Short mmCIF file of C-alpha atoms and ligand atoms in Angstrom, two decimals:
data_model
loop_
_atom_site.label_atom_id
_atom_site.label_comp_id
_atom_site.label_asym_id
_atom_site.label_seq_id
_atom_site.Cartn_x
_atom_site.Cartn_y
_atom_site.Cartn_z
CA MET A 262 -33.51 -148.99 126.36
CA HIS A 263 -32.72 -150.46 129.81
CA GLN A 264 -35.50 -152.18 131.68
CA GLU A 265 -34.93 -150.01 134.80
CA GLU A 266 -35.59 -146.87 132.76
CA ALA A 267 -38.91 -148.12 131.42
CA ALA A 268 -41.32 -146.86 134.06
CA PRO A 269 -40.30 -143.19 134.33
CA ASN A 270 -39.86 -142.90 130.57
CA LYS A 271 -43.18 -144.41 129.74
CA GLN A 272 -45.14 -142.23 132.15
CA GLN A 273 -44.04 -139.14 130.28
CA TYR A 274 -46.34 -140.10 127.41
CA GLN A 275 -50.14 -140.12 127.82
CA ALA A 276 -51.73 -142.57 125.40
CA LEU A 277 -54.83 -141.24 123.60
CA GLU A 278 -56.90 -142.90 120.82
CA GLU A 279 -55.75 -145.79 118.62
CA ILE A 280 -54.59 -144.61 115.18
CA GLY A 281 -53.25 -147.76 113.53
CA ARG A 282 -52.55 -151.44 113.75
CA GLY A 283 -50.04 -153.80 112.11
CA LYS A 284 -49.13 -157.47 112.54
CA PHE A 285 -47.56 -156.95 115.96
CA ALA A 286 -48.07 -153.36 116.87
CA THR A 287 -50.89 -151.11 117.97
CA VAL A 288 -50.28 -147.41 117.43
CA PHE A 289 -51.82 -144.66 119.59
CA ARG A 290 -51.71 -140.90 119.43
CA CYS A 291 -50.09 -139.65 122.62
CA PHE A 292 -49.38 -136.41 124.47
CA HIS A 293 -46.08 -135.43 126.05
CA PRO A 294 -46.94 -132.71 128.62
CA SER A 295 -43.42 -131.40 129.33
CA SER A 296 -42.87 -130.54 125.66
CA ASN A 297 -46.57 -129.90 124.94
CA GLN A 298 -46.21 -132.14 121.84
CA PHE A 299 -48.27 -134.94 120.32
CA TYR A 300 -46.48 -138.09 119.13
CA ALA A 301 -47.32 -141.61 117.94
CA LEU A 302 -46.82 -144.40 120.48
CA LYS A 303 -46.12 -147.78 118.86
CA LEU A 304 -46.74 -150.54 121.41
CA ILE A 305 -45.76 -154.15 120.85
CA ASN A 306 -46.95 -156.86 123.22
CA ASN A 307 -43.80 -158.95 123.83
CA ARG A 308 -45.89 -162.13 124.10
CA LEU A 309 -46.91 -161.78 120.44
CA LEU A 310 -43.26 -161.99 119.49
CA ALA A 311 -43.04 -165.74 119.21
CA ASP A 312 -39.33 -166.23 118.74
CA ALA A 313 -35.92 -164.65 118.86
CA THR A 314 -36.23 -163.49 115.23
CA ASP A 315 -39.34 -161.47 116.04
CA ARG A 316 -37.68 -159.92 119.10
CA ARG A 317 -34.66 -159.06 116.97
CA CYS A 318 -36.96 -157.13 114.58
CA LEU A 319 -37.87 -154.80 117.38
CA GLU A 320 -34.28 -154.02 118.25
CA VAL A 321 -33.47 -153.53 114.57
CA GLU A 322 -36.41 -151.14 114.15
CA ALA A 323 -35.30 -148.66 116.83
CA LYS A 324 -31.62 -149.04 115.94
CA ALA A 325 -32.19 -148.53 112.20
CA MET A 326 -34.40 -145.47 112.69
CA THR A 327 -31.89 -143.86 115.07
CA PHE A 328 -29.07 -144.63 112.65
CA LEU A 329 -30.91 -143.11 109.66
CA SER A 330 -32.08 -139.92 111.40
CA PRO A 331 -32.35 -137.17 110.49
CA HIS A 332 -33.65 -137.37 106.92
CA PRO A 333 -36.60 -135.36 105.51
CA ASN A 334 -38.30 -138.53 104.18
CA ILE A 335 -37.67 -140.92 107.06
CA LEU A 336 -39.98 -141.01 110.06
CA LYS A 337 -38.28 -139.53 113.12
CA ILE A 338 -37.85 -141.70 116.22
CA ILE A 339 -38.22 -139.83 119.52
CA ASP A 340 -37.69 -142.52 122.15
CA ALA A 341 -37.67 -146.30 122.67
CA PHE A 342 -37.92 -148.43 125.81
CA GLN A 343 -39.24 -151.74 127.03
CA ASP A 344 -40.45 -153.52 130.13
CA ALA A 345 -41.30 -157.18 130.72
CA HIS A 346 -44.60 -157.04 128.80
CA THR A 347 -44.41 -154.25 126.27
CA SER A 348 -41.93 -152.67 123.90
CA THR A 349 -42.58 -149.04 123.07
CA ILE A 350 -41.34 -146.78 120.31
CA VAL A 351 -42.26 -143.09 120.34
CA LEU A 352 -42.44 -141.64 116.82
CA GLN A 353 -43.13 -138.37 115.08
CA LEU A 354 -46.93 -138.15 114.60
CA CYS A 355 -48.17 -138.36 111.01
CA GLN A 356 -51.55 -137.86 109.33
CA PRO A 357 -54.05 -140.73 109.73
CA ARG A 358 -54.18 -141.38 105.95
CA THR A 359 -51.24 -143.42 104.63
CA LEU A 360 -50.38 -143.84 100.93
CA PHE A 361 -52.55 -146.98 101.05
CA ASP A 362 -55.65 -144.82 101.70
CA ARG A 363 -54.65 -142.30 99.02
CA ILE A 364 -54.19 -145.02 96.37
CA ALA A 365 -57.56 -146.56 97.31
CA ASP A 366 -59.21 -143.36 96.01
CA GLY A 367 -58.01 -144.15 92.45
CA PRO A 368 -55.06 -143.29 90.16
CA LEU A 369 -52.98 -140.19 90.90
CA PRO A 370 -51.94 -137.53 88.35
CA GLU A 371 -48.43 -138.20 86.97
CA SER A 372 -46.91 -135.12 88.60
CA HIS A 373 -48.20 -136.20 92.01
CA ALA A 374 -47.03 -139.81 91.53
CA ALA A 375 -43.59 -138.51 90.44
CA SER A 376 -43.29 -136.27 93.48
CA LEU A 377 -44.17 -139.15 95.86
CA THR A 378 -41.82 -141.55 94.06
CA LYS A 379 -39.02 -138.99 94.24
CA GLN A 380 -39.47 -138.66 98.01
CA LEU A 381 -39.48 -142.45 98.47
CA LEU A 382 -36.35 -142.76 96.28
CA GLU A 383 -34.63 -140.05 98.37
CA ALA A 384 -35.35 -142.11 101.51
CA LEU A 385 -34.17 -145.35 99.86
CA THR A 386 -30.99 -143.75 98.48
CA HIS A 387 -30.16 -142.64 102.03
CA CYS A 388 -30.89 -146.11 103.53
CA HIS A 389 -28.90 -147.92 100.82
CA ALA A 390 -25.93 -145.54 101.04
CA LEU A 391 -25.74 -146.37 104.75
CA GLY A 392 -25.96 -150.12 104.06
CA LEU A 393 -29.54 -150.70 105.17
CA ALA A 394 -32.34 -152.32 103.16
CA HIS A 395 -35.94 -151.69 104.34
CA ARG A 396 -37.41 -154.92 102.87
CA ASP A 397 -41.08 -154.06 103.48
CA ILE A 398 -41.76 -151.11 101.17
CA LYS A 399 -45.55 -150.91 100.77
CA PRO A 400 -48.16 -148.11 100.77
CA GLU A 401 -49.23 -148.81 104.40
CA ASN A 402 -45.69 -147.96 105.51
CA LEU A 403 -45.58 -144.60 103.72
CA LEU A 404 -46.91 -141.85 105.97
CA PHE A 405 -47.31 -138.07 105.62
CA ASP A 406 -46.39 -135.37 108.12
CA GLU A 407 -48.47 -132.23 108.68
CA ALA A 408 -46.68 -130.48 105.78
CA ASN A 409 -47.55 -133.46 103.51
CA ASN A 410 -43.96 -134.72 103.24
CA LEU A 411 -43.70 -138.46 102.64
CA LYS A 412 -42.13 -140.35 105.57
CA LEU A 413 -40.85 -143.90 105.24
CA SER A 414 -41.75 -145.88 108.39
CA ASP A 415 -41.85 -149.39 109.88
CA PHE A 416 -38.23 -150.55 109.89
CA GLY A 417 -39.12 -153.85 111.64
CA SER A 418 -37.96 -155.89 108.61
CA ALA A 419 -34.84 -153.83 107.86
CA GLU A 420 -31.50 -155.57 107.40
CA TRP A 421 -27.87 -154.52 107.06
CA PHE A 422 -26.02 -155.48 103.91
CA GLY A 423 -22.81 -154.25 102.29
CA GLU A 424 -19.15 -155.26 102.21
CA GLY A 425 -20.25 -158.07 99.94
CA ARG A 426 -22.90 -159.22 102.42
CA THR A 427 -26.15 -160.30 100.80
CA MET A 428 -29.42 -161.08 102.57
CA ARG A 429 -31.72 -164.10 102.76
CA GLY A 430 -35.15 -164.89 104.12
CA VAL A 431 -38.64 -164.28 102.87
CA VAL A 432 -39.93 -160.95 104.17
CA GLY A 433 -42.29 -158.37 102.74
CA THR A 434 -45.85 -158.38 101.44
CA PRO A 435 -47.03 -160.42 98.38
CA TYR A 436 -47.98 -157.60 95.95
CA TYR A 437 -44.73 -155.71 96.54
CA VAL A 438 -42.13 -158.42 97.14
CA ALA A 439 -39.34 -158.92 94.56
CA PRO A 440 -39.04 -162.26 92.68
CA GLU A 441 -35.53 -163.02 94.03
CA VAL A 442 -36.94 -162.91 97.58
CA ILE A 443 -39.66 -165.47 96.74
CA MET A 444 -37.08 -167.68 95.00
CA GLY A 445 -35.20 -167.96 98.28
CA ARG A 446 -32.00 -166.65 96.72
CA ASP A 447 -29.49 -164.31 98.27
CA TYR A 448 -30.53 -160.78 97.41
CA ASP A 449 -29.49 -157.17 97.89
CA GLU A 450 -31.00 -153.70 98.41
CA LYS A 451 -32.52 -153.73 94.89
CA VAL A 452 -35.53 -155.52 96.43
CA ASP A 453 -36.63 -152.07 97.70
CA VAL A 454 -36.44 -150.61 94.16
CA TRP A 455 -38.73 -153.38 92.86
CA SER A 456 -41.30 -152.60 95.57
CA CYS A 457 -41.06 -148.88 94.81
CA GLY A 458 -41.72 -149.68 91.13
CA VAL A 459 -44.80 -151.72 92.05
CA ILE A 460 -46.09 -148.79 94.13
CA LEU A 461 -45.48 -146.38 91.23
CA TYR A 462 -47.36 -148.68 88.82
CA THR A 463 -50.27 -148.84 91.28
CA MET A 464 -50.30 -145.06 91.77
CA LEU A 465 -50.48 -144.45 88.00
CA SER A 466 -53.07 -147.13 87.15
CA GLY A 467 -55.03 -147.89 90.33
CA ILE A 468 -54.24 -151.62 89.95
CA PRO A 469 -51.19 -153.65 90.99
CA PRO A 470 -48.97 -155.08 88.20
CA PHE A 471 -49.08 -158.62 89.63
CA TYR A 472 -52.19 -159.96 91.29
CA GLY A 473 -54.09 -163.14 92.16
CA ASP A 474 -56.81 -164.48 94.45
CA SER A 475 -54.37 -165.85 97.03
CA ALA A 476 -50.83 -165.12 98.22
CA ALA A 477 -49.64 -168.18 96.24
CA GLU A 478 -51.22 -166.86 93.03
CA ILE A 479 -49.70 -163.41 93.55
CA PHE A 480 -46.27 -164.99 94.11
CA GLU A 481 -46.64 -166.94 90.83
CA ALA A 482 -47.46 -163.73 88.97
CA VAL A 483 -44.47 -161.94 90.56
CA LEU A 484 -42.16 -164.82 89.59
CA ARG A 485 -43.35 -164.62 85.96
CA ALA A 486 -42.65 -160.86 86.16
CA ASN A 487 -44.58 -160.30 82.95
CA LEU A 488 -44.93 -156.51 83.11
CA ARG A 489 -47.82 -155.26 80.97
CA PHE A 490 -49.38 -151.86 80.40
CA PRO A 491 -53.04 -152.50 79.44
CA SER A 492 -53.86 -149.82 76.86
CA THR A 493 -57.25 -148.90 78.36
CA ILE A 494 -55.53 -147.83 81.58
CA PHE A 495 -52.09 -146.77 80.36
CA ARG A 496 -53.02 -144.91 77.17
CA SER A 497 -52.69 -141.56 78.92
CA VAL A 498 -49.51 -142.47 80.85
CA SER A 499 -46.32 -140.97 79.41
CA VAL A 500 -43.62 -143.00 77.62
CA GLN A 501 -41.07 -141.75 80.18
CA ALA A 502 -43.09 -143.06 83.13
CA LYS A 503 -43.35 -146.51 81.48
CA ASP A 504 -39.61 -146.46 80.79
CA LEU A 505 -38.86 -145.91 84.49
CA LEU A 506 -41.37 -148.63 85.47
CA ARG A 507 -39.60 -151.14 83.17
CA LYS A 508 -36.25 -150.25 84.73
CA MET A 509 -37.53 -150.61 88.31
CA ILE A 510 -39.75 -153.68 87.81
CA CYS A 511 -36.92 -155.58 86.12
CA ARG A 512 -36.69 -159.27 86.97
CA ASP A 513 -32.88 -159.39 87.00
CA PRO A 514 -31.66 -157.42 90.06
CA SER A 515 -28.23 -156.84 88.51
CA ARG A 516 -29.91 -155.01 85.58
CA ARG A 517 -32.50 -153.27 87.77
CA ILE A 518 -31.94 -149.52 88.23
CA SER A 519 -30.66 -148.41 91.67
CA ALA A 520 -32.58 -145.92 93.83
CA HIS A 521 -29.80 -143.39 93.24
CA GLN A 522 -29.98 -143.80 89.43
CA ALA A 523 -33.79 -143.69 89.46
CA LEU A 524 -33.65 -140.26 91.11
CA ARG A 525 -31.83 -139.03 88.00
CA HIS A 526 -34.29 -140.59 85.53
CA GLN A 527 -35.73 -138.07 83.09
CA TRP A 528 -39.33 -138.68 84.22
CA ILE A 529 -38.48 -137.84 87.86
CA LEU A 530 -36.38 -134.82 86.84
CA SER A 531 -39.01 -133.38 84.50
CA THR A 532 -42.26 -134.31 86.26
CA ALA A 533 -41.74 -134.34 90.03
CA HIS A 534 -41.58 -130.56 90.49
CA LEU A 535 -44.86 -129.96 88.64
CA SER A 536 -47.20 -131.11 91.45
P1 ATP B 2078 -46.63 -154.43 109.85
O1 ATP B 2078 -47.89 -155.25 109.96
O2 ATP B 2078 -46.52 -153.73 108.52
O3 ATP B 2078 -45.38 -155.13 110.28
P2 ATP B 2078 -46.32 -152.92 112.28
O4 ATP B 2078 -46.98 -153.84 113.24
O5 ATP B 2078 -44.84 -152.88 112.31
O6 ATP B 2078 -46.84 -153.19 110.83
P3 ATP B 2078 -46.59 -150.10 111.66
O7 ATP B 2078 -46.60 -150.38 110.19
O8 ATP B 2078 -45.41 -149.34 112.16
O9 ATP B 2078 -46.84 -151.43 112.51
O10 ATP B 2078 -47.91 -149.27 112.05
C1 ATP B 2078 -49.20 -149.76 111.74
C2 ATP B 2078 -50.07 -148.62 111.22
O11 ATP B 2078 -50.18 -147.59 112.22
C3 ATP B 2078 -49.52 -147.92 109.98
O12 ATP B 2078 -49.86 -148.57 108.77
C4 ATP B 2078 -50.17 -146.52 110.11
O13 ATP B 2078 -51.51 -146.57 109.64
C5 ATP B 2078 -50.21 -146.29 111.62
N1 ATP B 2078 -49.01 -145.54 112.08
C6 ATP B 2078 -47.80 -146.05 112.37
N2 ATP B 2078 -46.94 -145.09 112.75
C7 ATP B 2078 -47.60 -143.91 112.70
C8 ATP B 2078 -47.25 -142.54 112.96
N3 ATP B 2078 -46.01 -142.20 113.34
N4 ATP B 2078 -48.20 -141.59 112.78
C9 ATP B 2078 -49.45 -141.93 112.37
N5 ATP B 2078 -49.85 -143.21 112.10
C10 ATP B 2078 -48.95 -144.19 112.26
MG1 MG B 2079 -46.53 -151.65 108.72
#
């Protein structure tokens, strides 16, 4: 991570085509000749990072991923370095289609949704047990390796909690963000469980539980937290799946199920292995 090491390190990776883009980062496929391996190269232009908070995100991202590795459902970090202009993170290469693309094709069968939710809950249980909240759980940040295992990625918004430490600050993405985050209250790792519940709802129905024409309207719907299961869409969804949804998309974080408890919910136990 030292500036002096940047040049030799960086030259080991040959950037190929662009495979993704986020708020700050552009992601390329790359080749590493000495290992004969392909990786993903996440490049962040330092000038786009307006303030110290943004720069901190970058340090947190590499640090969090290193800290969490190895875990079967967390994207592996290979290397990280920076020079004056660019910060670079080398990551395990995943398939081009994220969960966002898979959801866009329409609702998923329950067994498939349960298997994906289980893998995300495994990743979250690991993060939370180590005192780290991801804080930006959304389908665009859920990738798949060549064996189709779900990999949680993009730890740029992650934050340490624990020993009674709560978190503050509005982070995340409107559809998936928990109400306590919008309210500007102190919050804890349960914000990730809320987002996971919103993703599960969307996987089962093809529509998000809270929506609106603008970010402000979506926030209002999230704050109302009026969880409904329209019968035309949810008629064929099992009672057990709806029970888990109610426990995850629960307005009161102290009553909301934890990631660890959700893994032991009957719907996950009985449905996830069927896909
Ligand atoms: P955000 O706008 O969510 O903050 P970001 O700028 O931090 O995003 P990422 O979410 O890490 O960037 O990456 C942007 C996109 O690039 C992802 O949504 C995904 O499509 C693609 N991508 C990222 N990492 C990989 C990878 N390891 N393998 C394949 N594609 C990837
Ligand atoms: Mg992202």
